[in-house]
Coordinates of C-alpha atoms in Angstrom, one line a residue:
X143 CA 17.0 48.0 51.8
X144 CA 14.5 50.0 49.8
X145 CA 13.3 46.9 47.8
X146 CA 10.1 46.4 49.9
X147 CA 9.2 50.0 49.0
X148 CA 9.5 49.6 45.2
X149 CA 5.8 49.8 44.7
X150 CA 5.5 52.8 47.1
X151 CA 8.4 54.6 45.3
X152 CA 6.8 54.0 41.9
X153 CA 3.5 55.4 43.1
X154 CA 5.1 58.4 44.8
X155 CA 7.3 59.3 41.9
X156 CA 4.6 58.5 39.3
X157 CA 6.8 55.9 37.4
X158 CA 6.5 52.2 36.5
X159 CA 7.8 49.7 39.0
X160 CA 10.3 48.4 36.4
X161 CA 11.9 51.8 36.2
X162 CA 12.4 51.9 40.0
X163 CA 14.2 48.5 39.7
X164 CA 16.8 50.5 37.6
X165 CA 18.0 52.0 40.9
X166 CA 19.0 48.6 42.1
X167 CA 20.6 47.7 38.7
X168 CA 22.6 51.0 38.7
X169 CA 23.8 50.3 42.3
X170 CA 24.8 46.7 41.6
X171 CA 26.5 47.4 38.3
X172 CA 28.7 50.2 39.8
X173 CA 29.2 47.9 42.8
X174 CA 31.2 45.8 40.3
X175 CA 32.8 48.5 38.2
X176 CA 34.0 50.5 41.3
X177 CA 36.5 47.8 42.5
X178 CA 38.2 47.9 39.0
X179 CA 39.3 51.4 39.9
X180 CA 39.3 51.5 43.7
X181 CA 41.2 48.2 44.2
X182 CA 44.3 49.1 42.2
X183 CA 44.2 52.6 43.7
X184 CA 44.4 50.9 47.2
X185 CA 47.5 49.1 46.0
X186 CA 49.0 52.5 45.1
X187 CA 47.8 54.8 47.9
X188 CA 46.9 52.3 50.6
X189 CA 43.7 50.8 51.9
X190 CA 42.8 53.3 54.7
X191 CA 42.8 56.4 52.6
X192 CA 40.5 54.8 50.0
X193 CA 38.2 53.5 52.7
X194 CA 37.7 56.8 54.4
X195 CA 37.3 58.9 51.2
X196 CA 34.7 56.5 49.8
X197 CA 32.9 55.9 53.1
X198 CA 32.5 59.7 53.4
X199 CA 31.1 60.2 49.9
X200 CA 28.8 57.2 50.3
X201 CA 27.4 58.6 53.4
X202 CA 26.8 62.1 52.0
X203 CA 25.1 60.7 48.9
X204 CA 22.2 59.3 51.0
X205 CA 21.0 62.8 51.9
X206 CA 20.0 63.9 48.4
X207 CA 18.8 60.4 47.7
X208 CA 16.3 60.7 50.5
X209 CA 15.1 64.0 49.0
X210 CA 14.9 62.7 45.4
X211 CA 12.1 64.6 43.5
X212 CA 11.9 62.1 40.6
X213 CA 13.1 58.6 39.6
X214 CA 15.9 59.9 37.4
X215 CA 17.5 61.6 40.5
X216 CA 17.0 58.4 42.5
X217 CA 18.6 56.1 39.9
X218 CA 21.5 58.5 39.4
X219 CA 22.3 58.9 43.1
X220 CA 22.0 55.2 43.8
X221 CA 24.3 54.4 40.9
X222 CA 27.0 56.7 42.3
X223 CA 26.4 55.2 45.7
X224 CA 27.2 51.8 44.3
X225 CA 30.6 53.0 43.0
X226 CA 31.7 54.5 46.3
X227 CA 30.1 51.7 48.4
X228 CA 32.1 49.2 46.4
X229 CA 35.2 50.1 48.3
X230 CA 34.5 47.4 50.9
X231 CA 34.0 44.7 48.3
X232 CA 37.0 45.8 46.3
X233 CA 39.5 46.2 49.1
X234 CA 38.1 43.9 51.9
X235 CA 39.7 40.8 50.6
X236 CA 42.9 42.6 50.1
X237 CA 42.9 43.8 53.7
X238 CA 42.3 40.3 55.0
X239 CA 45.1 39.1 52.7
X240 CA 47.4 41.7 54.3
X241 CA 46.6 40.7 57.9
X242 CA 46.2 36.9 57.9
X243 CA 48.2 33.9 56.9
X244 CA 46.7 31.4 54.3
X245 CA 46.1 28.6 56.9
X246 CA 43.7 30.9 58.9
X247 CA 42.2 33.1 56.2
X248 CA 39.0 31.3 55.1
X249 CA 37.3 31.5 58.5
X250 CA 38.1 35.2 58.8
X251 CA 37.0 35.8 55.3
X252 CA 33.7 34.1 55.9
X253 CA 32.7 36.6 58.5
X254 CA 33.8 39.4 56.3
X255 CA 31.8 38.0 53.4
X256 CA 28.8 37.8 55.6
X257 CA 28.4 41.6 55.4
X258 CA 27.9 41.8 51.6
X259 CA 25.6 38.8 51.7
X260 CA 23.5 39.6 54.7
X261 CA 23.1 43.3 53.7
X262 CA 20.7 42.5 50.8
X263 CA 18.9 40.1 53.2
X264 CA 18.6 42.1 56.4
X265 CA 18.2 45.4 54.5
X266 CA 14.8 44.5 53.0
X267 CA 13.7 43.0 56.4
X268 CA 14.3 46.3 58.2
X269 CA 13.4 48.3 55.2
X270 CA 9.9 46.7 55.1
X271 CA 9.1 48.0 58.6
X272 CA 10.5 51.5 57.8
X273 CA 8.6 51.7 54.5
X274 CA 5.3 50.6 56.1
X275 CA 5.6 52.8 59.2
X276 CA 7.6 55.8 58.0
X277 CA 7.7 55.8 54.2
X278 CA 10.4 55.0 51.7
X279 CA 12.4 58.2 52.1
X280 CA 13.2 57.3 55.7
X281 CA 15.1 54.2 54.4
X282 CA 17.8 56.6 53.2
X283 CA 17.7 58.8 56.3
X284 CA 18.4 55.6 58.4
X285 CA 21.2 54.7 56.0
X286 CA 22.6 58.1 56.4
X287 CA 22.8 57.7 60.2
X288 CA 24.3 54.2 60.0
X289 CA 26.8 55.1 57.4
X290 CA 27.9 58.3 59.2
X291 CA 28.5 56.3 62.4
X292 CA 30.5 53.7 60.5
X293 CA 32.6 56.5 58.8
X294 CA 33.3 58.3 62.1
X295 CA 34.5 55.0 63.6
X296 CA 36.7 54.5 60.6
X297 CA 38.5 57.8 61.1
X298 CA 39.3 56.8 64.7
X299 CA 40.0 53.1 64.5
X300 CA 40.8 52.0 60.9
X301 CA 44.5 51.3 60.4
X302 CA 46.6 50.9 57.2
X303 CA 47.3 47.3 56.4
X304 CA 49.0 47.3 53.0
X305 CA 52.7 46.6 53.6
X306 CA 54.2 48.6 50.7
X307 CA 52.4 51.8 51.8
X308 CA 53.3 51.2 55.5
X309 CA 57.0 50.7 54.5
X310 CA 56.8 53.8 52.3
X311 CA 55.6 55.9 55.2
X312 CA 58.4 54.5 57.4
X313 CA 61.0 55.2 54.8
X314 CA 59.9 58.8 54.5
X315 CA 60.0 59.1 58.3
X316 CA 63.6 57.7 58.4
X317 CA 64.7 60.1 55.6
X318 CA 63.4 63.1 57.5
X319 CA 64.9 62.1 60.7
X320 CA 68.3 60.9 59.6
X321 CA 68.7 62.3 56.1
X322 CA 69.9 60.4 53.1
X323 CA 68.1 57.9 51.0
X324 CA 66.6 54.6 52.2
X325 CA 65.0 51.7 50.4
X326 CA 62.9 48.7 51.4
X327 CA 62.6 45.3 49.9
X328 CA 60.2 45.2 47.0
X329 CA 60.0 49.0 46.6
X330 CA 58.4 50.1 43.4
X331 CA 60.4 53.0 42.2
X332 CA 58.8 53.3 38.8
X333 CA 57.3 56.8 37.8
X334 CA 54.0 57.5 39.4
X335 CA 52.2 57.7 36.0
X336 CA 53.5 54.2 35.0
X337 CA 52.5 52.7 38.3
X338 CA 48.9 54.2 38.0
X339 CA 48.5 52.9 34.5
X340 CA 49.7 49.4 35.3
X341 CA 47.5 49.4 38.5
X342 CA 44.3 50.4 36.7
X343 CA 44.8 47.9 34.0
X344 CA 45.7 45.0 36.4
X345 CA 42.1 43.9 37.2
X346 CA 41.1 43.9 33.4
X347 CA 44.3 42.0 32.7
X348 CA 43.5 39.4 35.3
X349 CA 39.9 39.0 34.2
X350 CA 40.6 38.5 30.5
X351 CA 43.9 36.5 30.6
X352 CA 43.1 34.1 33.4
X353 CA 40.5 31.4 32.4
X354 CA 39.9 30.4 36.0
X355 CA 39.0 33.9 37.1
X356 CA 36.8 34.5 34.0
X357 CA 34.8 31.2 34.4
X358 CA 34.4 31.5 38.2
X359 CA 33.3 35.1 37.8
X360 CA 30.7 33.9 35.3
X361 CA 29.5 31.3 37.9
X362 CA 29.3 33.9 40.6
X363 CA 27.5 36.3 38.2
X364 CA 24.7 33.7 37.6
X365 CA 24.3 33.2 41.4
X366 CA 24.4 37.0 42.0
X367 CA 21.8 37.6 39.3
X368 CA 19.6 34.8 40.7
X369 CA 19.7 36.2 44.3
X370 CA 18.8 39.7 43.1
X371 CA 16.1 38.4 40.8
X372 CA 14.7 36.7 43.9
X373 CA 14.9 39.8 46.1
X374 CA 13.4 42.2 43.5
X375 CA 10.5 39.8 43.0
X376 CA 9.8 38.7 46.6
X377 CA 7.1 41.4 47.0
X378 CA 5.2 40.1 43.9
X379 CA 5.7 36.5 44.9
X380 CA 4.8 36.8 48.6
X381 CA 2.6 39.9 48.5
X382 CA 0.7 39.1 45.3
X383 CA 0.8 35.3 45.3
X384 CA 0.5 34.6 49.0
X385 CA -1.2 37.8 50.2
X386 CA 1.5 38.8 52.7
X387 CA 1.7 42.4 53.9
X388 CA 5.0 44.4 53.6
X389 CA 6.3 43.4 57.0
X390 CA 5.7 39.7 56.4
X391 CA 7.3 40.0 52.9
X392 CA 10.4 41.4 54.7
X393 CA 10.6 38.4 56.9
X394 CA 10.9 36.1 53.9
X395 CA 14.3 37.6 53.2
X396 CA 15.5 35.8 56.3
X397 CA 15.5 32.5 54.4
X398 CA 18.8 33.1 52.5
X399 CA 20.2 35.0 55.5
X400 CA 19.7 31.9 57.8
X401 CA 21.6 29.9 55.2
X402 CA 24.4 32.4 55.1
X403 CA 24.8 32.3 58.9
X404 CA 24.7 28.5 59.1
X405 CA 27.3 28.3 56.4
X406 CA 29.7 30.8 58.0
X407 CA 29.3 29.4 61.4
X408 CA 29.6 25.7 60.7
X409 CA 31.0 25.1 57.1
X410 CA 33.3 28.0 56.2
X411 CA 35.8 27.2 59.0
X412 CA 36.1 23.7 57.4
X413 CA 37.6 25.4 54.3
X414 CA 40.8 26.1 56.3
X415 CA 40.6 22.6 57.8
X416 CA 40.5 21.0 54.4
X417 CA 43.2 23.4 53.1
X418 CA 45.6 22.6 55.9
X419 CA 45.1 18.8 55.7
X420 CA 45.6 18.8 51.9
X421 CA 48.7 21.0 52.4
X422 CA 50.1 18.6 55.0
X423 CA 49.5 15.6 52.7
X424 CA 51.3 17.5 49.9
X425 CA 54.5 17.7 52.0
X426 CA 53.7 21.1 53.3
X427 CA 53.4 22.7 49.9
X428 CA 50.4 25.1 49.7
X429 CA 48.2 25.3 46.5
X430 CA 45.3 27.7 45.9
X431 CA 43.3 24.7 44.5
X432 CA 43.1 23.3 48.0
X433 CA 40.5 25.9 48.7
X434 CA 38.0 24.4 46.2
X435 CA 36.7 21.0 47.6
X436 CA 33.9 22.5 49.7
X437 CA 32.7 24.5 46.6
X438 CA 31.4 21.2 45.3
X439 CA 28.8 21.1 48.1
X440 CA 27.6 24.6 47.1
X441 CA 27.6 23.5 43.4
X442 CA 25.1 20.8 44.3
X443 CA 23.0 22.8 46.7
X444 CA 22.4 25.8 44.4
X445 CA 20.7 24.1 41.5
X446 CA 18.7 21.8 43.7
X447 CA 17.4 24.7 45.8
X448 CA 16.5 26.7 42.7
X449 CA 14.4 23.9 41.2
X450 CA 12.8 23.3 44.6
X451 CA 11.9 27.0 45.0
X452 CA 10.7 27.3 41.4
X453 CA 8.2 24.6 41.5
X454 CA 6.9 25.1 45.0
X455 CA 6.2 28.7 44.1
X456 CA 4.6 27.6 40.7
X457 CA 2.2 25.3 42.4
X458 CA 1.6 27.6 45.4
X459 CA 2.8 25.2 48.0
X460 CA 2.7 26.4 51.7
X461 CA 5.2 29.1 52.3
X462 CA 7.4 27.1 54.8
X463 CA 8.9 24.5 52.4
X464 CA 9.2 27.2 49.8
X465 CA 11.3 29.5 52.0
X466 CA 13.2 26.5 53.3
X467 CA 14.7 26.1 49.8
X468 CA 16.2 29.6 50.0
X469 CA 18.1 28.5 53.2
X470 CA 19.9 25.9 51.1
X471 CA 20.5 28.4 48.4
X472 CA 22.1 30.7 50.9
X473 CA 24.3 27.7 52.1
X474 CA 25.4 27.0 48.6
X475 CA 26.1 30.6 47.7
X476 CA 28.4 31.2 50.7
X477 CA 30.4 28.0 50.0
X478 CA 31.0 29.0 46.4
X479 CA 31.7 32.6 47.0
X480 CA 34.0 32.0 50.0
X481 CA 36.1 29.3 48.3
X482 CA 36.4 31.2 45.1
X483 CA 37.4 34.5 46.8
X484 CA 40.0 32.7 48.9
X485 CA 41.2 31.0 45.7
X486 CA 41.7 34.4 44.1
X487 CA 43.6 35.7 47.2
X488 CA 45.9 32.7 47.3
X489 CA 46.6 32.9 43.6
X490 CA 47.4 36.6 43.4
X491 CA 48.4 37.3 47.1
X492 CA 50.1 40.8 46.7
X493 CA 47.4 41.9 44.2
X494 CA 44.5 40.1 45.9
X495 CA 42.3 43.2 45.8
X496 CA 42.7 43.5 42.0
X497 CA 42.0 39.8 41.5
X498 CA 38.8 40.1 43.6
X499 CA 37.9 43.3 41.6
X500 CA 38.3 41.4 38.4
X501 CA 35.8 38.8 39.5
X502 CA 33.5 41.4 41.0
X503 CA 33.0 43.5 37.9
X504 CA 31.7 40.7 35.8
X505 CA 29.6 39.3 38.6
X506 CA 28.0 42.7 39.3
X507 CA 27.5 43.7 35.6
X508 CA 25.7 40.5 34.8
X509 CA 24.1 40.2 38.2
X510 CA 22.8 43.7 38.1
X511 CA 21.3 43.5 34.6
X512 CA 19.6 40.1 34.9
X513 CA 16.9 41.4 37.4
X514 CA 15.8 43.9 34.8
X515 CA 14.7 41.1 32.5
X516 CA 13.6 38.6 35.1
X517 CA 10.0 40.0 35.6
X518 CA 9.4 39.7 31.8
X519 CA 10.7 36.1 31.9
X520 CA 8.4 35.2 34.8
X521 CA 5.5 36.8 33.1
X522 CA 6.0 34.8 30.0
X523 CA 6.8 31.3 31.4
X524 CA 5.8 31.6 35.0
X525 CA 7.9 31.3 38.2
X526 CA 8.4 27.5 37.7
X527 CA 10.2 27.6 34.4
X528 CA 11.5 31.1 35.0
X529 CA 13.6 30.1 38.1
X530 CA 14.4 26.8 36.5
X531 CA 16.3 28.7 33.8
X532 CA 18.6 29.9 36.7
X533 CA 18.7 26.3 38.0
X534 CA 19.8 24.9 34.6
X535 CA 22.5 27.6 34.2
X536 CA 23.9 26.9 37.7
X537 CA 23.8 23.1 36.9
X538 CA 25.8 23.7 33.7
X539 CA 28.6 25.4 35.7
X540 CA 28.4 23.0 38.7
X541 CA 31.4 20.9 37.6
X542 CA 33.8 23.9 37.5
X543 CA 35.1 23.6 41.1
X544 CA 36.1 19.9 40.7
X545 CA 37.6 20.6 37.2
X546 CA 39.7 23.4 38.5
X547 CA 40.8 21.4 41.6
X548 CA 42.4 18.9 39.2
X549 CA 43.5 21.2 36.4
X550 CA 43.7 24.6 38.0
X551 CA 47.5 24.5 38.7
X552 CA 48.1 23.6 35.0
X553 CA 46.0 26.5 33.8
X554 CA 47.7 28.9 36.2
X555 CA 51.1 27.9 35.0
X556 CA 50.1 28.0 31.3
X557 CA 48.5 31.5 31.6
X558 CA 50.9 33.0 34.1
X559 CA 51.3 36.8 33.6
X560 CA 53.5 39.5 35.0
X561 CA 51.4 41.9 37.1

């Protein structure tokens, strides 16, 4: 949300613009590391407790951020904010897995995923108006107000969804009321320390022992790094190259956002349609690989849209066809992210949050670091070849959805692990 104010922050805090970008990098990197801890904790203590604790700390961190006296304070606070803000990314997929059956999950997950995707799109749009009219510090005051409202609503309306924790609470209630000792199916009666150790290691175990998760996380990391490289350079591209003011630069962020909305509204529900039809044709036997066919559309759209954007920017083509390319990038990003996340959920159902966390950490680490080096790349080779590098990387990984569709089950069987 503060991206349109990077230049203003740099001037106000007397620091280079590239240093301010470190606040985004710190946030995004911890956005990936956070789920590695918070997701397994939610599979021990429950989703609701983790949500409310992290929501509260996330809200409070915005107050000192708004008052940051120097860039070191800003980067430090934004980094911690990324950790506690990651609770939604780390546990959201797990909550959806708790509440919905596989045949209806993709459509619901699409609307959930719209939040993490639209946030970096709408945030800079609203941030541009706040920065221009009120100054960059007010971005964080507005975030404080919005986050506080969300947290208060959570205390009133957020319910626990993780079955083992719900059953544990019921068991304790029965024991108090009737005495004696009760058990429930699937109860984990290992010592607390053992459960915690296994839980915290679970995402790492999934990431480095499951080839599908590792490769798909790499694919998502390239896309994540690309979108953040776009966002952190929009001000230079549109403000410097096209002469747009801050408000008009903010409107350019709507390009990917429109693509996100079109994908979620029209294409994501088809993931369930394809999944159900393939299941029916497979004699009713469900397979996680049935989530992947529509990812192939995204795998084609992403590199095409990147080459399109790269060379229309390089040759200073009119802004409309240039921003239109980002709409198709948004379409492709949603199709890949949604199908892959649903693939993780179906493959690791009970530990869906840990599986998503495993993918998120790599995605965010790489995706957060890439924007630090992107300005140097663009300065050396220009926007045409600079964004073409991202295009070639996404092109190299484009065959992965179709390969995993045919060979994924074999890989899952061969590398099966006890979680």
